[in-house]
JSON list of C-alpha atoms in Angstrom, two decimals:
[
{"chain": "A", "resi": 268, "resn": "GLU", "atom": "CA", "xyz": [3.46, -1.78, 33.35]},
{"chain": "A", "resi": 269, "resn": "LYS", "atom": "CA", "xyz": [0.47, -3.57, 31.69]},
{"chain": "A", "resi": 270, "resn": "LEU", "atom": "CA", "xyz": [2.45, -4.11, 28.44]},
{"chain": "A", "resi": 271, "resn": "TYR", "atom": "CA", "xyz": [5.46, -5.50, 30.30]},
{"chain": "A", "resi": 272, "resn": "ARG", "atom": "CA", "xyz": [3.32, -7.95, 32.20]},
{"chain": "A", "resi": 273, "resn": "PHE", "atom": "CA", "xyz": [1.74, -9.10, 28.87]},
{"chain": "A", "resi": 274, "resn": "CYS", "atom": "CA", "xyz": [5.11, -9.59, 27.32]},
{"chain": "A", "resi": 275, "resn": "HIS", "atom": "CA", "xyz": [6.92, -11.23, 30.18]},
{"chain": "A", "resi": 276, "resn": "ASN", "atom": "CA", "xyz": [7.51, -14.92, 29.44]},
{"chain": "A", "resi": 277, "resn": "ASN", "atom": "CA", "xyz": [4.93, -14.69, 26.63]},
{"chain": "A", "resi": 278, "resn": "PRO", "atom": "CA", "xyz": [5.97, -17.16, 23.86]},
{"chain": "A", "resi": 279, "resn": "PHE", "atom": "CA", "xyz": [4.16, -15.07, 21.22]},
{"chain": "A", "resi": 280, "resn": "VAL", "atom": "CA", "xyz": [6.14, -11.96, 21.90]},
{"chain": "A", "resi": 281, "resn": "GLU", "atom": "CA", "xyz": [9.74, -11.49, 20.75]},
{"chain": "A", "resi": 282, "resn": "PHE", "atom": "CA", "xyz": [12.03, -8.49, 21.34]},
{"chain": "A", "resi": 283, "resn": "HIS", "atom": "CA", "xyz": [15.04, -7.97, 19.11]},
{"chain": "A", "resi": 284, "resn": "PRO", "atom": "CA", "xyz": [17.58, -5.07, 18.76]},
{"chain": "A", "resi": 285, "resn": "VAL", "atom": "CA", "xyz": [17.34, -2.78, 15.76]},
{"chain": "A", "resi": 286, "resn": "THR", "atom": "CA", "xyz": [20.30, -4.59, 14.21]},
{"chain": "A", "resi": 287, "resn": "TYR", "atom": "CA", "xyz": [17.93, -7.51, 13.76]},
{"chain": "A", "resi": 288, "resn": "THR", "atom": "CA", "xyz": [14.63, -5.83, 13.10]},
{"chain": "A", "resi": 289, "resn": "HIS", "atom": "CA", "xyz": [15.98, -3.42, 10.48]},
{"chain": "A", "resi": 290, "resn": "ASN", "atom": "CA", "xyz": [18.47, -5.86, 8.95]},
{"chain": "A", "resi": 291, "resn": "ILE", "atom": "CA", "xyz": [17.84, -6.33, 5.26]},
{"chain": "A", "resi": 292, "resn": "ALA", "atom": "CA", "xyz": [18.79, -9.92, 5.40]},
{"chain": "A", "resi": 293, "resn": "THR", "atom": "CA", "xyz": [16.05, -10.46, 8.12]},
{"chain": "A", "resi": 294, "resn": "LEU", "atom": "CA", "xyz": [13.52, -8.44, 6.29]},
{"chain": "A", "resi": 295, "resn": "SER", "atom": "CA", "xyz": [14.14, -10.05, 2.90]},
{"chain": "A", "resi": 296, "resn": "LYS", "atom": "CA", "xyz": [13.09, -13.40, 4.36]},
{"chain": "A", "resi": 297, "resn": "ILE", "atom": "CA", "xyz": [9.53, -12.17, 4.85]},
{"chain": "A", "resi": 298, "resn": "GLU", "atom": "CA", "xyz": [7.61, -13.05, 1.68]},
{"chain": "A", "resi": 299, "resn": "ASN", "atom": "CA", "xyz": [5.41, -10.21, 0.24]},
{"chain": "A", "resi": 300, "resn": "LEU", "atom": "CA", "xyz": [6.75, -7.72, 2.63]},
{"chain": "A", "resi": 301, "resn": "ILE", "atom": "CA", "xyz": [5.11, -4.35, 1.87]},
{"chain": "A", "resi": 302, "resn": "SER", "atom": "CA", "xyz": [6.94, -1.37, 3.33]},
{"chain": "A", "resi": 303, "resn": "ILE", "atom": "CA", "xyz": [4.77, 1.69, 3.85]},
{"chain": "A", "resi": 304, "resn": "ASN", "atom": "CA", "xyz": [6.70, 4.83, 4.68]},
{"chain": "A", "resi": 305, "resn": "SER", "atom": "CA", "xyz": [5.81, 8.54, 4.80]},
{"chain": "A", "resi": 306, "resn": "ALA", "atom": "CA", "xyz": [7.54, 11.55, 3.23]},
{"chain": "A", "resi": 307, "resn": "PHE", "atom": "CA", "xyz": [7.54, 15.35, 3.18]},
{"chain": "A", "resi": 308, "resn": "GLN", "atom": "CA", "xyz": [8.12, 15.50, -0.54]},
{"chain": "A", "resi": 309, "resn": "VAL", "atom": "CA", "xyz": [8.41, 13.34, -3.62]},
{"chain": "A", "resi": 310, "resn": "ASP", "atom": "CA", "xyz": [9.89, 14.78, -6.76]},
{"chain": "A", "resi": 311, "resn": "LEU", "atom": "CA", "xyz": [8.88, 13.85, -10.27]},
{"chain": "A", "resi": 312, "resn": "TYR", "atom": "CA", "xyz": [11.66, 11.32, -10.57]},
{"chain": "A", "resi": 313, "resn": "GLY", "atom": "CA", "xyz": [10.31, 9.46, -7.53]},
{"chain": "A", "resi": 314, "resn": "GLN", "atom": "CA", "xyz": [13.01, 10.48, -5.14]},
{"chain": "A", "resi": 315, "resn": "VAL", "atom": "CA", "xyz": [11.92, 10.89, -1.49]},
{"chain": "A", "resi": 316, "resn": "ASN", "atom": "CA", "xyz": [12.65, 13.53, 1.08]},
{"chain": "A", "resi": 317, "resn": "ALA", "atom": "CA", "xyz": [11.55, 12.33, 4.56]},
{"chain": "A", "resi": 318, "resn": "GLU", "atom": "CA", "xyz": [13.85, 14.51, 6.54]},
{"chain": "A", "resi": 319, "resn": "MET", "atom": "CA", "xyz": [13.39, 18.20, 5.83]},
{"chain": "A", "resi": 320, "resn": "THR", "atom": "CA", "xyz": [10.47, 20.62, 5.39]},
{"chain": "A", "resi": 321, "resn": "GLY", "atom": "CA", "xyz": [11.46, 23.97, 4.00]},
{"chain": "A", "resi": 322, "resn": "ASP", "atom": "CA", "xyz": [14.67, 25.03, 5.86]},
{"chain": "A", "resi": 323, "resn": "TYR", "atom": "CA", "xyz": [13.85, 22.91, 8.85]},
{"chain": "A", "resi": 324, "resn": "HIS", "atom": "CA", "xyz": [15.52, 19.55, 9.46]},
{"chain": "A", "resi": 325, "resn": "ILE", "atom": "CA", "xyz": [12.88, 17.41, 11.14]},
{"chain": "A", "resi": 326, "resn": "GLY", "atom": "CA", "xyz": [14.60, 14.10, 11.57]},
{"chain": "A", "resi": 327, "resn": "GLY", "atom": "CA", "xyz": [16.72, 11.37, 10.16]},
{"chain": "A", "resi": 328, "resn": "THR", "atom": "CA", "xyz": [16.04, 8.41, 7.90]},
{"chain": "A", "resi": 329, "resn": "GLY", "atom": "CA", "xyz": [14.84, 6.25, 10.73]},
{"chain": "A", "resi": 330, "resn": "GLY", "atom": "CA", "xyz": [14.13, 2.77, 9.30]},
{"chain": "A", "resi": 331, "resn": "GLN", "atom": "CA", "xyz": [12.80, 3.96, 5.94]},
{"chain": "A", "resi": 332, "resn": "VAL", "atom": "CA", "xyz": [15.70, 2.87, 3.84]},
{"chain": "A", "resi": 333, "resn": "ASP", "atom": "CA", "xyz": [16.04, -0.36, 5.67]},
{"chain": "A", "resi": 334, "resn": "PHE", "atom": "CA", "xyz": [12.45, -1.37, 5.22]},
{"chain": "A", "resi": 335, "resn": "ILE", "atom": "CA", "xyz": [12.33, -0.18, 1.61]},
{"chain": "A", "resi": 336, "resn": "ARG", "atom": "CA", "xyz": [15.36, -2.21, 0.69]},
{"chain": "A", "resi": 337, "resn": "GLY", "atom": "CA", "xyz": [14.25, -5.20, 2.73]},
{"chain": "A", "resi": 338, "resn": "SER", "atom": "CA", "xyz": [10.86, -5.14, 0.88]},
{"chain": "A", "resi": 339, "resn": "LYS", "atom": "CA", "xyz": [12.59, -4.88, -2.40]},
{"chain": "A", "resi": 340, "resn": "GLN", "atom": "CA", "xyz": [14.66, -8.05, -1.58]},
{"chain": "A", "resi": 341, "resn": "SER", "atom": "CA", "xyz": [11.56, -9.92, -0.33]},
{"chain": "A", "resi": 342, "resn": "LYS", "atom": "CA", "xyz": [9.88, -12.33, -2.70]},
{"chain": "A", "resi": 343, "resn": "GLY", "atom": "CA", "xyz": [6.73, -10.42, -3.80]},
{"chain": "A", "resi": 344, "resn": "GLY", "atom": "CA", "xyz": [7.58, -7.38, -1.75]},
{"chain": "A", "resi": 345, "resn": "LYS", "atom": "CA", "xyz": [6.90, -3.76, -2.60]},
{"chain": "A", "resi": 346, "resn": "SER", "atom": "CA", "xyz": [7.82, -0.32, -1.21]},
{"chain": "A", "resi": 347, "resn": "ILE", "atom": "CA", "xyz": [5.22, 2.29, -0.94]},
{"chain": "A", "resi": 348, "resn": "ILE", "atom": "CA", "xyz": [5.51, 5.95, 0.01]},
{"chain": "A", "resi": 349, "resn": "CYS", "atom": "CA", "xyz": [2.39, 7.77, 1.39]},
{"chain": "A", "resi": 350, "resn": "LEU", "atom": "CA", "xyz": [1.89, 11.46, 1.75]},
{"chain": "A", "resi": 351, "resn": "SER", "atom": "CA", "xyz": [-0.85, 14.01, 1.45]},
{"chain": "A", "resi": 352, "resn": "SER", "atom": "CA", "xyz": [-0.73, 15.95, -1.81]},
{"chain": "A", "resi": 353, "resn": "THR", "atom": "CA", "xyz": [-0.32, 19.33, -0.18]},
{"chain": "A", "resi": 354, "resn": "ALA", "atom": "CA", "xyz": [0.97, 21.08, 2.92]},
{"chain": "A", "resi": 355, "resn": "GLN", "atom": "CA", "xyz": [0.33, 24.45, 4.57]},
{"chain": "A", "resi": 356, "resn": "ASN", "atom": "CA", "xyz": [-3.47, 24.27, 4.19]},
{"chain": "A", "resi": 357, "resn": "GLY", "atom": "CA", "xyz": [-3.30, 23.41, 0.47]},
{"chain": "A", "resi": 358, "resn": "GLY", "atom": "CA", "xyz": [-0.84, 26.16, -0.24]},
{"chain": "A", "resi": 359, "resn": "ILE", "atom": "CA", "xyz": [2.11, 24.04, -1.57]},
{"chain": "A", "resi": 360, "resn": "SER", "atom": "CA", "xyz": [2.36, 20.88, -3.42]},
{"chain": "A", "resi": 361, "resn": "ARG", "atom": "CA", "xyz": [4.14, 17.95, -1.74]},
{"chain": "A", "resi": 362, "resn": "ILE", "atom": "CA", "xyz": [4.90, 16.50, -5.17]},
{"chain": "A", "resi": 363, "resn": "VAL", "atom": "CA", "xyz": [7.50, 18.81, -6.63]},
{"chain": "A", "resi": 364, "resn": "PRO", "atom": "CA", "xyz": [9.39, 19.08, -9.88]},
{"chain": "A", "resi": 365, "resn": "SER", "atom": "CA", "xyz": [12.68, 18.76, -8.05]},
{"chain": "A", "resi": 366, "resn": "PHE", "atom": "CA", "xyz": [14.00, 19.30, -4.58]},
{"chain": "A", "resi": 367, "resn": "ASP", "atom": "CA", "xyz": [15.40, 22.65, -3.40]},
{"chain": "A", "resi": 368, "resn": "ARG", "atom": "CA", "xyz": [19.14, 22.83, -3.17]},
{"chain": "A", "resi": 369, "resn": "TYR", "atom": "CA", "xyz": [20.51, 21.01, -0.08]},
{"chain": "A", "resi": 370, "resn": "THR", "atom": "CA", "xyz": [17.36, 19.03, 0.45]},
{"chain": "A", "resi": 371, "resn": "PRO", "atom": "CA", "xyz": [18.47, 15.45, 1.19]},
{"chain": "A", "resi": 372, "resn": "VAL", "atom": "CA", "xyz": [17.25, 12.52, -0.81]},
{"chain": "A", "resi": 373, "resn": "THR", "atom": "CA", "xyz": [16.22, 9.99, 1.87]},
{"chain": "A", "resi": 374, "resn": "SER", "atom": "CA", "xyz": [15.18, 7.24, -0.55]},
{"chain": "A", "resi": 375, "resn": "LEU", "atom": "CA", "xyz": [16.30, 6.68, -4.11]},
{"chain": "A", "resi": 376, "resn": "ARG", "atom": "CA", "xyz": [13.90, 6.65, -7.01]},
{"chain": "A", "resi": 377, "resn": "ALA", "atom": "CA", "xyz": [15.03, 3.20, -8.00]},
{"chain": "A", "resi": 378, "resn": "ASP", "atom": "CA", "xyz": [13.88, 1.85, -4.67]},
{"chain": "A", "resi": 379, "resn": "ILE", "atom": "CA", "xyz": [10.32, 3.18, -4.75]},
{"chain": "A", "resi": 380, "resn": "ASP", "atom": "CA", "xyz": [7.64, 1.00, -6.29]},
{"chain": "A", "resi": 381, "resn": "GLY", "atom": "CA", "xyz": [4.63, 3.29, -5.65]},
{"chain": "A", "resi": 382, "resn": "VAL", "atom": "CA", "xyz": [3.57, 6.60, -4.20]},
{"chain": "A", "resi": 383, "resn": "VAL", "atom": "CA", "xyz": [0.10, 7.16, -2.65]},
{"chain": "A", "resi": 384, "resn": "THR", "atom": "CA", "xyz": [-1.81, 10.47, -2.09]},
{"chain": "A", "resi": 385, "resn": "GLU", "atom": "CA", "xyz": [-5.48, 10.98, -1.48]},
{"chain": "A", "resi": 386, "resn": "PHE", "atom": "CA", "xyz": [-5.75, 11.13, -5.32]},
{"chain": "A", "resi": 387, "resn": "GLY", "atom": "CA", "xyz": [-4.59, 7.64, -5.93]},
{"chain": "A", "resi": 388, "resn": "LEU", "atom": "CA", "xyz": [-1.54, 5.40, -6.48]},
{"chain": "A", "resi": 389, "resn": "ALA", "atom": "CA", "xyz": [1.29, 6.12, -8.90]},
{"chain": "A", "resi": 390, "resn": "GLU", "atom": "CA", "xyz": [2.95, 2.80, -9.81]},
{"chain": "A", "resi": 391, "resn": "LEU", "atom": "CA", "xyz": [6.60, 3.56, -10.53]},
{"chain": "A", "resi": 392, "resn": "ARG", "atom": "CA", "xyz": [8.25, 0.18, -10.83]},
{"chain": "A", "resi": 393, "resn": "GLY", "atom": "CA", "xyz": [9.62, -0.45, -14.27]},
{"chain": "A", "resi": 394, "resn": "LYS", "atom": "CA", "xyz": [8.54, 2.97, -15.64]},
{"chain": "A", "resi": 395, "resn": "SER", "atom": "CA", "xyz": [10.54, 5.41, -17.67]},
{"chain": "A", "resi": 396, "resn": "MET", "atom": "CA", "xyz": [11.29, 8.85, -16.33]},
{"chain": "A", "resi": 397, "resn": "ARG", "atom": "CA", "xyz": [8.50, 10.36, -18.40]},
{"chain": "A", "resi": 398, "resn": "GLN", "atom": "CA", "xyz": [6.10, 7.71, -17.26]},
{"chain": "A", "resi": 399, "resn": "ARG", "atom": "CA", "xyz": [7.08, 8.21, -13.66]},
{"chain": "A", "resi": 400, "resn": "ALA", "atom": "CA", "xyz": [6.55, 11.93, -13.86]},
{"chain": "A", "resi": 401, "resn": "GLN", "atom": "CA", "xyz": [3.14, 11.55, -15.54]},
{"chain": "A", "resi": 402, "resn": "ALA", "atom": "CA", "xyz": [1.97, 9.04, -12.95]},
{"chain": "A", "resi": 403, "resn": "LEU", "atom": "CA", "xyz": [3.12, 11.32, -10.09]},
{"chain": "A", "resi": 404, "resn": "ILE", "atom": "CA", "xyz": [1.42, 14.37, -11.61]},
{"chain": "A", "resi": 405, "resn": "GLU", "atom": "CA", "xyz": [-1.87, 12.36, -11.79]},
{"chain": "A", "resi": 406, "resn": "ILE", "atom": "CA", "xyz": [-1.83, 11.89, -8.05]},
{"chain": "A", "resi": 407, "resn": "ALA", "atom": "CA", "xyz": [-0.77, 15.50, -7.24]},
{"chain": "A", "resi": 408, "resn": "HIS", "atom": "CA", "xyz": [-3.48, 17.95, -6.11]},
{"chain": "A", "resi": 409, "resn": "PRO", "atom": "CA", "xyz": [-5.37, 19.21, -9.12]},
{"chain": "A", "resi": 410, "resn": "ASP", "atom": "CA", "xyz": [-4.39, 22.78, -8.35]},
{"chain": "A", "resi": 411, "resn": "PHE", "atom": "CA", "xyz": [-0.71, 21.93, -8.92]},
{"chain": "A", "resi": 412, "resn": "ARG", "atom": "CA", "xyz": [-0.93, 19.50, -11.91]},
{"chain": "A", "resi": 413, "resn": "GLN", "atom": "CA", "xyz": [-0.41, 22.05, -14.66]},
{"chain": "A", "resi": 414, "resn": "GLY", "atom": "CA", "xyz": [2.57, 23.63, -12.92]},
{"chain": "A", "resi": 415, "resn": "LEU", "atom": "CA", "xyz": [4.16, 20.28, -12.45]},
{"chain": "A", "resi": 416, "resn": "LYS", "atom": "CA", "xyz": [3.52, 19.50, -16.19]},
{"chain": "A", "resi": 417, "resn": "ASP", "atom": "CA", "xyz": [5.05, 22.79, -17.23]},
{"chain": "A", "resi": 418, "resn": "ALA", "atom": "CA", "xyz": [8.13, 22.29, -15.04]},
{"chain": "A", "resi": 419, "resn": "PHE", "atom": "CA", "xyz": [8.62, 18.76, -16.31]},
{"chain": "A", "resi": 420, "resn": "ALA", "atom": "CA", "xyz": [8.31, 19.83, -19.91]},
{"chain": "A", "resi": 421, "resn": "LYS", "atom": "CA", "xyz": [11.22, 22.38, -19.45]},
{"chain": "A", "resi": 422, "resn": "TYR", "atom": "CA", "xyz": [13.62, 19.43, -18.90]},
{"chain": "A", "resi": 423, "resn": "TRP", "atom": "CA", "xyz": [11.97, 16.66, -20.77]},
{"chain": "A", "resi": 424, "resn": "PRO", "atom": "CA", "xyz": [10.39, 18.25, -23.93]}
]
């Protein structure tokens, strides 16, 4: 109730439907728009899974793709994905060589400018596949870095 009273006839507050707030044309007009989204996994190509963990479907794409693409169209905009480097109390890496079969790709590698974990930022924009993998391995948990390097070397010797 307090929120509604604050918003009622307040010229500084606007309400719009999702067809406006998540519209790429609307978002692209915001200069330097930085979209910050979360993920369950990122693979060594920079693809994002923000829908499933293991065999469990957790949710849909939400506005992730809209905001990522809107920020990409924004003058000076960037798209950032944030996630912790591990799950299950450090038992598994959230940066993975590739996704398991049937895992959806929520956001495409070409749309992601950077990925952040507690170990830093992997800048992906304009990088080759090898450079992207190396940058992502550098921000993976140290316990999983060698395994990621070994897995990547199988496909990119």
